[in-house]
mmCIF file of C-alpha atoms in Angstrom:
data_model
loop_
_atom_site.group_PDB
_atom_site.id
_atom_site.type_symbol
_atom_site.label_atom_id
_atom_site.label_comp_id
_atom_site.label_asym_id
_atom_site.label_seq_id
_atom_site.Cartn_x
_atom_site.Cartn_y
_atom_site.Cartn_z
ATOM 1 C CA MET A 19 -57.544 3.127 50.856
ATOM 2 C CA GLU A 20 -60.836 1.935 49.521
ATOM 3 C CA ASN A 21 -58.944 -0.113 46.950
ATOM 4 C CA LEU A 22 -56.955 -1.726 49.743
ATOM 5 C CA VAL A 23 -60.085 -2.716 51.767
ATOM 6 C CA ASN A 24 -61.598 -4.045 48.569
ATOM 7 C CA ILE A 25 -58.588 -6.260 47.829
ATOM 8 C CA PHE A 26 -58.583 -7.432 51.445
ATOM 9 C CA VAL A 27 -62.267 -8.422 51.515
ATOM 10 C CA LYS A 28 -62.003 -9.994 48.225
ATOM 11 C CA SER A 29 -59.134 -12.294 49.099
ATOM 12 C CA VAL A 30 -60.846 -13.300 52.408
ATOM 13 C CA PHE A 31 -64.189 -14.165 51.028
ATOM 14 C CA ILE A 32 -64.324 -14.430 47.274
ATOM 15 C CA ASP A 33 -60.923 -15.696 46.257
ATOM 16 C CA ASN A 34 -60.565 -17.726 49.385
ATOM 17 C CA MET A 35 -57.475 -19.873 49.352
ATOM 18 C CA ILE A 36 -59.209 -23.063 50.381
ATOM 19 C CA PHE A 37 -62.640 -22.845 48.849
ATOM 20 C CA ALA A 38 -61.759 -21.258 45.513
ATOM 21 C CA TYR A 39 -58.273 -22.478 44.807
ATOM 22 C CA PHE A 40 -57.749 -25.518 47.164
ATOM 23 C CA LEU A 41 -54.389 -24.209 48.307
ATOM 24 C CA GLY A 42 -52.983 -25.488 51.591
ATOM 25 C CA MET A 43 -55.302 -28.466 51.517
ATOM 26 C CA CYS A 44 -52.772 -30.910 52.860
ATOM 27 C CA SER A 45 -52.281 -29.269 56.218
ATOM 28 C CA TYR A 46 -55.878 -28.167 56.127
ATOM 29 C CA LEU A 47 -57.029 -31.780 56.151
ATOM 30 C CA ALA A 48 -54.296 -32.988 58.509
ATOM 31 C CA VAL A 49 -54.459 -30.425 61.231
ATOM 32 C CA SER A 50 -58.135 -29.661 61.386
ATOM 33 C CA LYS A 51 -58.999 -32.208 64.105
ATOM 34 C CA THR A 52 -59.341 -29.781 67.010
ATOM 35 C CA VAL A 53 -60.061 -26.120 67.076
ATOM 36 C CA LYS A 54 -57.151 -25.249 69.269
ATOM 37 C CA THR A 55 -54.386 -26.522 67.026
ATOM 38 C CA SER A 56 -55.965 -25.208 63.873
ATOM 39 C CA THR A 57 -56.208 -21.751 65.409
ATOM 40 C CA GLY A 58 -52.416 -21.905 66.060
ATOM 41 C CA LEU A 59 -51.661 -22.938 62.463
ATOM 42 C CA GLY A 60 -54.137 -20.350 61.014
ATOM 43 C CA ILE A 61 -52.423 -17.541 62.956
ATOM 44 C CA ALA A 62 -49.056 -18.690 61.774
ATOM 45 C CA VAL A 63 -50.263 -18.779 58.113
ATOM 46 C CA ILE A 64 -51.586 -15.209 58.399
ATOM 47 C CA PHE A 65 -48.269 -14.158 59.831
ATOM 48 C CA VAL A 66 -46.098 -15.843 57.143
ATOM 49 C CA LEU A 67 -48.405 -14.772 54.236
ATOM 50 C CA GLY A 68 -48.426 -11.189 55.469
ATOM 51 C CA ILE A 69 -44.536 -11.075 55.350
ATOM 52 C CA THR A 70 -43.664 -13.272 52.343
ATOM 53 C CA VAL A 71 -46.043 -11.778 49.810
ATOM 54 C CA PRO A 72 -44.664 -8.162 50.151
ATOM 55 C CA VAL A 73 -41.024 -9.396 50.215
ATOM 56 C CA ASP A 74 -41.614 -11.517 47.139
ATOM 57 C CA TYR A 75 -43.376 -8.508 45.524
ATOM 58 C CA LEU A 76 -40.243 -6.426 46.082
ATOM 59 C CA ILE A 77 -37.976 -9.274 44.751
ATOM 60 C CA GLU A 78 -40.234 -9.712 41.638
ATOM 61 C CA ASN A 79 -40.316 -5.994 40.848
ATOM 62 C CA HIS A 80 -36.737 -5.010 41.527
ATOM 63 C CA LEU A 81 -34.893 -8.164 40.493
ATOM 64 C CA LEU A 82 -36.825 -10.562 38.359
ATOM 65 C CA LYS A 83 -39.173 -8.702 35.949
ATOM 66 C CA GLU A 84 -38.034 -7.711 32.521
ATOM 67 C CA GLY A 85 -36.270 -4.375 32.862
ATOM 68 C CA ALA A 86 -36.368 -4.564 36.606
ATOM 69 C CA LEU A 87 -32.586 -4.392 36.929
ATOM 70 C CA VAL A 88 -32.282 -0.897 35.395
ATOM 71 C CA TRP A 89 -31.385 0.503 38.836
ATOM 72 C CA ILE A 90 -27.998 -1.233 38.586
ATOM 73 C CA SER A 91 -27.092 -0.251 35.090
ATOM 74 C CA GLU A 92 -28.981 0.846 31.913
ATOM 75 C CA SER A 93 -27.515 -2.111 30.047
ATOM 76 C CA PHE A 94 -29.615 -4.583 31.926
ATOM 77 C CA ILE A 95 -32.907 -3.204 30.317
ATOM 78 C CA ASP A 96 -33.439 -6.486 28.367
ATOM 79 C CA VAL A 97 -32.665 -8.902 31.121
ATOM 80 C CA ASP A 98 -35.659 -11.023 32.099
ATOM 81 C CA LEU A 99 -35.137 -13.336 35.005
ATOM 82 C CA SER A 100 -38.732 -14.260 35.593
ATOM 83 C CA PHE A 101 -38.136 -17.915 34.832
ATOM 84 C CA LEU A 102 -36.175 -18.025 38.066
ATOM 85 C CA SER A 103 -39.120 -16.940 40.161
ATOM 86 C CA PHE A 104 -40.163 -20.356 41.373
ATOM 87 C CA ILE A 105 -36.820 -21.217 42.849
ATOM 88 C CA ILE A 106 -36.316 -17.720 44.337
ATOM 89 C CA PHE A 107 -39.793 -17.606 45.825
ATOM 90 C CA ILE A 108 -39.421 -20.971 47.524
ATOM 91 C CA ALA A 109 -36.032 -20.036 48.868
ATOM 92 C CA ILE A 110 -37.414 -16.749 50.229
ATOM 93 C CA ILE A 111 -40.331 -18.578 51.833
ATOM 94 C CA ALA A 112 -38.065 -21.158 53.487
ATOM 95 C CA SER A 113 -35.698 -18.478 54.888
ATOM 96 C CA MET A 114 -38.601 -16.205 55.926
ATOM 97 C CA VAL A 115 -40.211 -19.034 57.878
ATOM 98 C CA GLN A 116 -36.877 -19.671 59.597
ATOM 99 C CA LEU A 117 -36.574 -15.911 60.376
ATOM 100 C CA VAL A 118 -40.067 -15.528 61.643
ATOM 101 C CA GLU A 119 -39.527 -18.531 63.887
ATOM 102 C CA MET A 120 -36.393 -16.989 65.388
ATOM 103 C CA ILE A 121 -37.988 -13.567 65.926
ATOM 104 C CA ILE A 122 -41.055 -14.997 67.560
ATOM 105 C CA GLU A 123 -38.893 -17.205 69.833
ATOM 106 C CA LYS A 124 -36.907 -14.120 70.945
ATOM 107 C CA PHE A 125 -39.729 -11.640 71.537
ATOM 108 C CA SER A 126 -42.704 -13.720 72.486
ATOM 109 C CA PRO A 127 -41.952 -17.116 73.903
ATOM 110 C CA ALA A 128 -45.598 -17.619 74.774
ATOM 111 C CA LEU A 129 -46.693 -17.278 71.198
ATOM 112 C CA TYR A 130 -43.746 -19.451 70.150
ATOM 113 C CA SER A 131 -44.692 -22.306 72.293
ATOM 114 C CA SER A 132 -48.255 -22.282 71.018
ATOM 115 C CA LEU A 133 -47.144 -22.074 67.325
ATOM 116 C CA GLY A 134 -43.962 -24.014 67.786
ATOM 117 C CA ILE A 135 -44.331 -27.095 65.736
ATOM 118 C CA PHE A 136 -46.513 -25.574 63.048
ATOM 119 C CA LEU A 137 -44.021 -22.959 61.823
ATOM 120 C CA PRO A 138 -41.560 -25.197 60.032
ATOM 121 C CA LEU A 139 -44.529 -27.005 58.476
ATOM 122 C CA ILE A 140 -45.631 -23.849 56.745
ATOM 123 C CA ALA A 141 -42.632 -23.710 54.422
ATOM 124 C CA VAL A 142 -44.127 -26.501 52.348
ATOM 125 C CA ASN A 143 -47.760 -25.225 52.643
ATOM 126 C CA CYS A 144 -48.857 -24.546 49.093
ATOM 127 C CA ALA A 145 -51.004 -21.655 50.252
ATOM 128 C CA ILE A 146 -47.863 -19.594 50.955
ATOM 129 C CA LEU A 147 -46.213 -20.208 47.563
ATOM 130 C CA GLY A 148 -49.597 -19.908 45.905
ATOM 131 C CA GLY A 149 -49.998 -16.439 47.522
ATOM 132 C CA SER A 150 -46.722 -15.267 45.932
ATOM 133 C CA LEU A 151 -47.478 -16.835 42.549
ATOM 134 C CA PHE A 152 -51.040 -15.202 42.500
ATOM 135 C CA MET A 153 -49.409 -11.938 43.446
ATOM 136 C CA GLN A 154 -47.060 -12.299 40.449
ATOM 137 C CA GLU A 155 -49.908 -13.250 38.108
ATOM 138 C CA ARG A 156 -52.241 -10.439 39.141
ATOM 139 C CA ALA A 157 -49.528 -7.776 38.966
ATOM 140 C CA TYR A 158 -50.508 -5.541 41.905
ATOM 141 C CA ASN A 159 -49.674 -1.869 41.480
ATOM 142 C CA ASN A 160 -47.736 -1.254 44.747
ATOM 143 C CA ILE A 161 -46.532 -2.950 47.869
ATOM 144 C CA ALA A 162 -49.542 -1.859 49.966
ATOM 145 C CA GLU A 163 -51.947 -3.766 47.691
ATOM 146 C CA ALA A 164 -49.652 -6.746 47.781
ATOM 147 C CA THR A 165 -49.677 -6.724 51.639
ATOM 148 C CA ALA A 166 -53.413 -6.403 51.720
ATOM 149 C CA PHE A 167 -53.757 -9.357 49.444
ATOM 150 C CA GLY A 168 -51.298 -11.472 51.506
ATOM 151 C CA LEU A 169 -52.994 -10.722 54.761
ATOM 152 C CA GLY A 170 -56.442 -11.166 53.343
ATOM 153 C CA SER A 171 -55.524 -14.591 51.913
ATOM 154 C CA GLY A 172 -54.136 -15.569 55.352
ATOM 155 C CA VAL A 173 -57.325 -14.459 57.159
ATOM 156 C CA GLY A 174 -59.448 -16.363 54.695
ATOM 157 C CA TRP A 175 -57.359 -19.488 55.177
ATOM 158 C CA PHE A 176 -57.651 -18.973 59.059
ATOM 159 C CA LEU A 177 -61.440 -18.743 58.836
ATOM 160 C CA ALA A 178 -61.649 -21.900 56.712
ATOM 161 C CA ILE A 179 -59.526 -23.992 58.926
ATOM 162 C CA VAL A 180 -61.077 -22.885 62.227
ATOM 163 C CA GLY A 181 -64.579 -23.496 60.646
ATOM 164 C CA ILE A 182 -63.922 -27.019 59.531
ATOM 165 C CA ALA A 183 -62.219 -27.879 62.816
ATOM 166 C CA ALA A 184 -65.292 -26.805 64.759
ATOM 167 C CA ILE A 185 -67.525 -28.834 62.556
ATOM 168 C CA ARG A 186 -65.259 -31.924 62.785
ATOM 169 C CA GLU A 187 -65.247 -31.687 66.588
ATOM 170 C CA LYS A 188 -69.047 -31.973 66.537
ATOM 171 C CA ILE A 189 -69.337 -34.577 63.752
ATOM 172 C CA ARG A 190 -67.443 -37.156 65.800
ATOM 173 C CA TYR A 191 -70.706 -37.760 67.655
ATOM 174 C CA SER A 192 -72.825 -38.244 64.544
ATOM 175 C CA ASN A 193 -73.682 -41.400 62.664
ATOM 176 C CA VAL A 194 -71.528 -41.111 59.584
ATOM 177 C CA PRO A 195 -71.642 -44.142 57.197
ATOM 178 C CA ASP A 196 -68.486 -46.157 57.848
ATOM 179 C CA PRO A 197 -66.672 -45.692 54.453
ATOM 180 C CA LEU A 198 -67.274 -41.990 54.704
ATOM 181 C CA LYS A 199 -65.728 -41.554 58.179
ATOM 182 C CA GLY A 200 -62.736 -39.268 58.571
ATOM 183 C CA LEU A 201 -61.432 -38.104 55.193
ATOM 184 C CA GLY A 202 -64.546 -38.590 53.096
ATOM 185 C CA ILE A 203 -66.976 -36.536 55.158
ATOM 186 C CA THR A 204 -64.371 -33.787 55.594
ATOM 187 C CA PHE A 205 -64.126 -33.443 51.845
ATOM 188 C CA ILE A 206 -67.859 -33.177 51.493
ATOM 189 C CA ILE A 207 -68.325 -30.701 54.351
ATOM 190 C CA THR A 208 -65.539 -28.511 52.871
ATOM 191 C CA GLY A 209 -67.400 -28.685 49.563
ATOM 192 C CA LEU A 210 -70.666 -27.434 51.218
ATOM 193 C CA MET A 211 -68.721 -24.678 53.078
ATOM 194 C CA GLY A 212 -67.322 -23.664 49.687
ATOM 195 C CA ILE A 213 -70.793 -23.472 48.227
ATOM 196 C CA ALA A 214 -71.837 -21.287 51.227
ATOM 197 C CA PHE A 215 -68.901 -19.018 50.681
ATOM 198 C CA MET A 216 -69.898 -18.534 47.005
ATOM 199 C CA GLY A 217 -72.740 -16.478 48.360
ATOM 200 C CA PHE A 218 -70.209 -13.714 48.805
ATOM 201 C CA MET A 219 -69.445 -13.608 45.157
ATOM 202 C CA GLY A 220 -69.855 -10.276 43.502
ATOM 203 C CA ILE A 221 -69.452 -8.211 46.669
ATOM 204 C CA LYS A 222 -67.757 -4.930 46.112
ATOM 205 C CA LEU A 223 -66.919 -2.267 48.599
ATOM 206 C CA MET B 19 -29.684 -57.459 48.162
ATOM 207 C CA ASN B 20 -28.591 -59.020 44.939
ATOM 208 C CA ALA B 21 -29.872 -56.388 42.503
ATOM 209 C CA GLU B 22 -27.999 -57.723 39.395
ATOM 210 C CA LYS B 23 -29.937 -60.993 39.492
ATOM 211 C CA GLU B 24 -33.259 -59.495 40.254
ATOM 212 C CA PRO B 25 -35.407 -59.063 37.158
ATOM 213 C CA LEU B 26 -36.461 -55.527 36.280
ATOM 214 C CA PHE B 27 -40.154 -56.338 36.655
ATOM 215 C CA SER B 28 -40.110 -58.850 39.469
ATOM 216 C CA SER B 29 -43.263 -59.151 41.527
ATOM 217 C CA LYS B 30 -41.916 -56.921 44.159
ATOM 218 C CA ASN B 31 -41.121 -54.193 41.711
ATOM 219 C CA MET B 32 -44.563 -54.572 40.082
ATOM 220 C CA LYS B 33 -46.103 -54.054 43.470
ATOM 221 C CA LEU B 34 -44.489 -50.647 43.701
ATOM 222 C CA LEU B 35 -46.104 -49.771 40.455
ATOM 223 C CA THR B 36 -49.634 -51.106 41.225
ATOM 224 C CA GLU B 37 -50.077 -50.521 44.910
ATOM 225 C CA PRO B 38 -50.501 -46.674 44.664
ATOM 226 C CA LEU B 39 -53.425 -47.297 42.307
ATOM 227 C CA ASN B 40 -55.668 -48.559 44.971
ATOM 228 C CA ASP B 41 -54.438 -49.603 48.435
ATOM 229 C CA SER B 42 -52.058 -46.658 49.023
ATOM 230 C CA ASN B 43 -53.397 -44.178 46.515
ATOM 231 C CA PRO B 44 -51.754 -40.836 47.085
ATOM 232 C CA ILE B 45 -54.926 -38.766 47.102
ATOM 233 C CA THR B 46 -57.565 -40.875 48.716
ATOM 234 C CA VAL B 47 -55.461 -42.778 51.193
ATOM 235 C CA GLN B 48 -52.171 -40.897 51.817
ATOM 236 C CA VAL B 49 -53.923 -37.507 51.517
ATOM 237 C CA LEU B 50 -51.035 -36.086 49.555
ATOM 238 C CA GLY B 51 -51.107 -33.504 46.740
ATOM 239 C CA ILE B 52 -54.765 -32.508 47.133
ATOM 240 C CA CYS B 53 -53.967 -28.809 46.554
ATOM 241 C CA SER B 54 -53.207 -28.965 42.889
ATOM 242 C CA ALA B 55 -55.384 -32.024 42.179
ATOM 243 C CA LEU B 56 -58.679 -30.273 42.525
ATOM 244 C CA ALA B 57 -58.194 -27.005 40.808
ATOM 245 C CA VAL B 58 -57.270 -28.320 37.370
ATOM 246 C CA THR B 59 -60.125 -30.850 36.971
ATOM 247 C CA VAL B 60 -62.806 -28.808 35.270
ATOM 248 C CA LYS B 61 -61.837 -30.251 31.963
ATOM 249 C CA LEU B 62 -60.139 -33.465 31.001
ATOM 250 C CA LYS B 63 -57.357 -31.885 28.891
ATOM 251 C CA PRO B 64 -55.654 -29.723 31.504
ATOM 252 C CA ALA B 65 -56.100 -32.523 34.015
ATOM 253 C CA PHE B 66 -54.194 -34.893 31.688
ATOM 254 C CA VAL B 67 -51.420 -32.330 31.074
ATOM 255 C CA MET B 68 -51.113 -31.771 34.824
ATOM 256 C CA ALA B 69 -51.003 -35.513 35.577
ATOM 257 C CA LEU B 70 -48.303 -35.930 32.936
ATOM 258 C CA SER B 71 -46.197 -33.012 34.327
ATOM 259 C CA VAL B 72 -46.420 -34.390 37.806
ATOM 260 C CA MET B 73 -45.315 -37.824 36.477
ATOM 261 C CA VAL B 74 -42.215 -36.324 34.716
ATOM 262 C CA VAL B 75 -41.225 -34.242 37.776
ATOM 263 C CA MET B 76 -41.803 -37.067 40.189
ATOM 264 C CA ALA B 77 -39.999 -39.820 38.298
ATOM 265 C CA VAL B 78 -36.904 -37.686 37.476
ATOM 266 C CA SER B 79 -36.673 -36.154 40.963
ATOM 267 C CA ASN B 80 -37.093 -39.540 42.547
ATOM 268 C CA VAL B 81 -34.266 -40.999 40.506
ATOM 269 C CA VAL B 82 -31.990 -37.966 41.129
ATOM 270 C CA ILE B 83 -32.499 -37.985 44.858
ATOM 271 C CA SER B 84 -32.078 -41.771 44.936
ATOM 272 C CA LEU B 85 -28.694 -41.331 43.210
ATOM 273 C CA LEU B 86 -27.738 -38.615 45.666
ATOM 274 C CA ARG B 87 -29.061 -40.401 48.744
ATOM 275 C CA LYS B 88 -25.585 -41.471 50.069
ATOM 276 C CA THR B 89 -23.865 -38.113 49.512
ATOM 277 C CA VAL B 90 -26.371 -35.655 50.858
ATOM 278 C CA PRO B 91 -26.092 -35.121 54.604
ATOM 279 C CA PRO B 92 -29.487 -35.616 56.300
ATOM 280 C CA ARG B 93 -29.524 -32.018 57.740
ATOM 281 C CA ILE B 94 -29.712 -30.322 54.459
ATOM 282 C CA ARG B 95 -31.757 -32.846 52.637
ATOM 283 C CA ILE B 96 -34.970 -30.754 52.463
ATOM 284 C CA ILE B 97 -33.311 -27.860 50.681
ATOM 285 C CA VAL B 98 -31.604 -30.248 48.305
ATOM 286 C CA GLN B 99 -34.938 -31.943 47.493
ATOM 287 C CA LEU B 100 -36.561 -28.467 46.946
ATOM 288 C CA VAL B 101 -33.796 -27.440 44.600
ATOM 289 C CA VAL B 102 -34.107 -30.629 42.583
ATOM 290 C CA ILE B 103 -37.873 -30.361 42.347
ATOM 291 C CA ALA B 104 -37.867 -26.612 41.594
ATOM 292 C CA ALA B 105 -35.333 -27.176 38.765
ATOM 293 C CA MET B 106 -37.522 -29.819 37.189
ATOM 294 C CA VAL B 107 -40.672 -27.817 37.552
ATOM 295 C CA ILE B 108 -39.027 -24.875 35.843
ATOM 296 C CA LEU B 109 -38.113 -27.217 32.939
ATOM 297 C CA VAL B 110 -41.622 -28.584 32.610
ATOM 298 C CA ASP B 111 -43.125 -25.061 32.871
ATOM 299 C CA GLN B 112 -40.864 -23.796 30.061
ATOM 300 C CA VAL B 113 -41.722 -26.776 27.894
ATOM 301 C CA LEU B 114 -45.495 -26.372 28.455
ATOM 302 C CA LYS B 115 -45.243 -22.631 27.692
ATOM 303 C CA ALA B 116 -43.466 -23.465 24.407
ATOM 304 C CA PHE B 117 -45.609 -26.260 23.159
ATOM 305 C CA VAL B 118 -49.130 -26.013 24.657
ATOM 306 C CA PHE B 119 -49.371 -22.385 25.546
ATOM 307 C CA ASP B 120 -53.193 -22.266 25.929
ATOM 308 C CA ILE B 121 -53.217 -25.144 28.421
ATOM 309 C CA SER B 122 -50.347 -23.652 30.305
ATOM 310 C CA LYS B 123 -52.370 -20.476 30.650
ATOM 311 C CA GLN B 124 -55.288 -22.495 32.023
ATOM 312 C CA LEU B 125 -53.088 -24.219 34.581
ATOM 313 C CA SER B 126 -51.733 -20.814 35.592
ATOM 314 C CA VAL B 127 -50.034 -21.025 38.972
ATOM 315 C CA PHE B 128 -50.658 -24.682 39.458
ATOM 316 C CA VAL B 129 -47.615 -25.787 37.482
ATOM 317 C CA GLY B 130 -45.491 -23.796 39.898
ATOM 318 C CA LEU B 131 -47.319 -25.270 42.794
ATOM 319 C CA ILE B 132 -46.022 -28.782 41.833
ATOM 320 C CA ILE B 133 -42.995 -27.669 43.823
ATOM 321 C CA THR B 134 -44.875 -27.631 47.064
ATOM 322 C CA ASN B 135 -47.062 -30.567 46.095
ATOM 323 C CA CYS B 136 -46.661 -32.687 49.166
ATOM 324 C CA ILE B 137 -46.888 -35.867 47.077
ATOM 325 C CA ILE B 138 -43.477 -35.240 45.602
ATOM 326 C CA MET B 139 -41.759 -34.226 48.836
ATOM 327 C CA GLY B 140 -43.587 -37.083 50.643
ATOM 328 C CA ARG B 141 -42.400 -39.757 48.190
ATOM 329 C CA LEU B 142 -38.856 -38.422 48.169
ATOM 330 C CA GLU B 143 -38.681 -38.499 52.016
ATOM 331 C CA ALA B 144 -40.514 -41.855 52.350
ATOM 332 C CA PHE B 145 -39.056 -43.785 49.456
ATOM 333 C CA ALA B 146 -36.289 -42.330 47.347
ATOM 334 C CA LEU B 147 -34.049 -41.551 50.295
ATOM 335 C CA SER B 148 -33.724 -45.194 51.197
ATOM 336 C CA ASN B 149 -34.046 -47.084 47.960
ATOM 337 C CA LYS B 150 -32.286 -47.800 44.676
ATOM 338 C CA PRO B 151 -32.795 -45.616 41.584
ATOM 339 C CA TRP B 152 -34.821 -48.172 39.557
ATOM 340 C CA GLN B 153 -37.221 -48.860 42.435
ATOM 341 C CA SER B 154 -37.497 -45.176 43.084
ATOM 342 C CA PHE B 155 -38.367 -44.616 39.471
ATOM 343 C CA LEU B 156 -41.139 -47.214 39.611
ATOM 344 C CA ASP B 157 -42.351 -45.774 42.805
ATOM 345 C CA GLY B 158 -42.534 -42.298 41.274
ATOM 346 C CA ILE B 159 -44.329 -43.568 38.197
ATOM 347 C CA GLY B 160 -46.713 -45.616 40.299
ATOM 348 C CA ASN B 161 -47.651 -42.774 42.654
ATOM 349 C CA ALA B 162 -47.954 -40.296 39.807
ATOM 350 C CA THR B 163 -50.281 -42.727 37.987
ATOM 351 C CA GLY B 164 -52.409 -43.164 41.121
ATOM 352 C CA TYR B 165 -52.629 -39.418 41.366
ATOM 353 C CA GLY B 166 -53.427 -38.967 37.737
ATOM 354 C CA VAL B 167 -56.137 -41.624 37.718
ATOM 355 C CA ILE B 168 -58.049 -39.732 40.457
ATOM 356 C CA LEU B 169 -57.493 -36.470 38.519
ATOM 357 C CA LEU B 170 -58.860 -38.037 35.370
ATOM 358 C CA ILE B 171 -61.932 -39.610 37.039
ATOM 359 C CA VAL B 172 -62.824 -36.349 38.705
ATOM 360 C CA ALA B 173 -62.189 -34.348 35.488
ATOM 361 C CA PHE B 174 -64.346 -36.881 33.503
ATOM 362 C CA PHE B 175 -67.412 -36.444 35.601
ATOM 363 C CA ARG B 176 -67.034 -32.776 36.009
ATOM 364 C CA GLU B 177 -66.706 -32.145 32.306
ATOM 365 C CA LEU B 178 -69.449 -34.618 31.294
ATOM 366 C CA LEU B 179 -71.984 -33.216 33.765
ATOM 367 C CA GLY B 180 -70.854 -29.685 33.777
ATOM 368 C CA SER B 181 -70.339 -28.893 30.138
ATOM 369 C CA GLY B 182 -71.716 -32.004 28.341
ATOM 370 C CA THR B 183 -68.375 -32.756 26.659
ATOM 371 C CA VAL B 184 -65.566 -35.337 27.041
ATOM 372 C CA TRP B 185 -62.072 -34.158 25.931
ATOM 373 C CA GLY B 186 -63.756 -31.175 24.276
ATOM 374 C CA TYR B 187 -66.076 -33.270 22.042
ATOM 375 C CA LYS B 188 -69.760 -33.087 22.590
ATOM 376 C CA VAL B 189 -71.212 -36.470 23.734
ATOM 377 C CA ILE B 190 -74.683 -35.502 24.862
ATOM 378 C CA PRO B 191 -76.838 -35.259 21.739
ATOM 379 C CA GLU B 192 -78.853 -32.251 20.947
ATOM 380 C CA SER B 193 -82.134 -34.151 21.173
ATOM 381 C CA VAL B 194 -81.545 -34.672 24.946
ATOM 382 C CA TYR B 195 -81.284 -30.901 25.401
ATOM 383 C CA ASP B 196 -84.552 -30.554 23.455
ATOM 384 C CA PHE B 197 -86.269 -32.557 26.104
ATOM 385 C CA GLY B 198 -85.202 -30.009 28.614
ATOM 386 C CA TYR B 199 -81.924 -31.335 29.882
ATOM 387 C CA GLU B 200 -79.534 -28.706 31.116
ATOM 388 C CA ASN B 201 -75.808 -28.769 31.836
ATOM 389 C CA ASN B 202 -75.228 -28.743 35.624
ATOM 390 C CA GLY B 203 -73.491 -25.423 36.096
ATOM 391 C CA LEU B 204 -72.605 -26.316 39.668
ATOM 392 C CA MET B 205 -70.190 -29.029 38.451
ATOM 393 C CA ILE B 206 -67.848 -26.364 36.980
ATOM 394 C CA LEU B 207 -67.557 -24.472 40.296
ATOM 395 C CA PRO B 208 -64.644 -25.391 42.672
ATOM 396 C CA PRO B 209 -66.688 -26.818 45.542
ATOM 397 C CA MET B 210 -68.051 -29.715 43.513
ATOM 398 C CA ALA B 211 -64.499 -30.960 42.964
ATOM 399 C CA LEU B 212 -64.352 -31.612 46.730
ATOM 400 C CA ILE B 213 -67.668 -33.307 46.771
ATOM 401 C CA VAL B 214 -66.734 -35.551 43.772
ATOM 402 C CA VAL B 215 -63.532 -36.552 45.502
ATOM 403 C CA GLY B 216 -65.536 -37.283 48.742
ATOM 404 C CA ALA B 217 -67.788 -39.541 46.640
ATOM 405 C CA ILE B 218 -64.766 -41.381 45.085
ATOM 406 C CA ILE B 219 -63.346 -41.939 48.600
ATOM 407 C CA TRP B 220 -66.815 -43.279 49.671
ATOM 408 C CA VAL B 221 -67.005 -45.745 46.778
ATOM 409 C CA GLN B 222 -63.337 -46.880 47.183
ATOM 410 C CA ARG B 223 -63.742 -47.495 50.842
ATOM 411 C CA ALA B 224 -67.050 -49.236 50.567
ATOM 412 C CA LYS B 225 -65.231 -51.733 48.242
ATOM 413 C CA ASN B 226 -61.998 -51.916 50.155
ATOM 414 C CA LYS B 227 -63.023 -52.308 53.787
ATOM 415 C CA LYS B 228 -59.505 -52.263 55.287
ATOM 416 C CA LEU B 229 -59.206 -48.549 54.384
ATOM 417 C CA VAL B 230 -62.036 -47.464 56.692
ATOM 418 C CA GLU B 231 -60.991 -44.999 59.433
ATOM 419 C CA SER B 232 -62.063 -45.733 62.970
ATOM 420 C CA ASN B 233 -63.119 -42.095 63.636
#
């Protein structure tokens, strides 16, 4: 259990998707104009990362890894399909996003109408594919750890986008030099937030 | 349009190649492909390999999609684009693993992330779906160059100030260190990449007034 909390906290603060790896920057920059919309997108990302990372973990360990196909027949012990992981992961993500969209629409129309337009966008958000690829690279021991990592990354992304949106709402009233307005100042603020987040480095629970 | 008569490098085609370098630069103006751009710029060498990989993937997938543009029904175009890109990225990844293994290790997941690099999807959607193969090829090369140039500028400054080297060679002489000069360790850390890009945007927009945003 301690291990899970540790992975979760680490992926929220230290290995933050935005500040440490720049994943999901495109939607992060495009959608962070108001707090309300960025909260919606952030929640959708937590949702999708929390589902796709464990699913990709199962696919990776029971289909793609070298020797993962033994459960079908002993003769598959040498088969290594890991070169297919990119194409499989992206297919899983696209279909998962579709599925999540359908489920939310059925069971919670209120949530659906607030997330609505953001869900399809998420399929091409690099934070999602990045989550699965990091999961593959770091080789977590079991599905619970993979889930903790997925949810933690999502929460980290959520914190980052809501934070920047709040700052951008305020900065509209400040005197930013003309050439720096909009994109430029957003980059620099993100950099400063990243430096602040580095204060969490080395935390261990 | 009379494509047979049009020279391969007519002024219109050259514009496809040069415009992304400044006026419609993918990173600083169109805001595409930031995700992978920043993480690989600690040193020049991986940044160069990354830029080259993106160029190959982009030029080839642009041409393929442009050839397929009349046969693919619009409803399934996104999945077709993803498959074409993913296939190209797998090829590039395998080549990198075979020939420059240590750099491929440094790039880690970011080669795979070329698939979701919005710059490629963006250009396929915006350009290759409605243009001829040769123009799409030029557009791919042009945008990938614009992307690569920013990558190399950022990597140059981060490597020079952060580790005192350029392309792995020492350029800051020992005598400077004896005077008390220190490498700026902050430049190696991820947040500085954002600030360097912010500075590049500032310089570019100060020179090119029509890119300034109103808000």
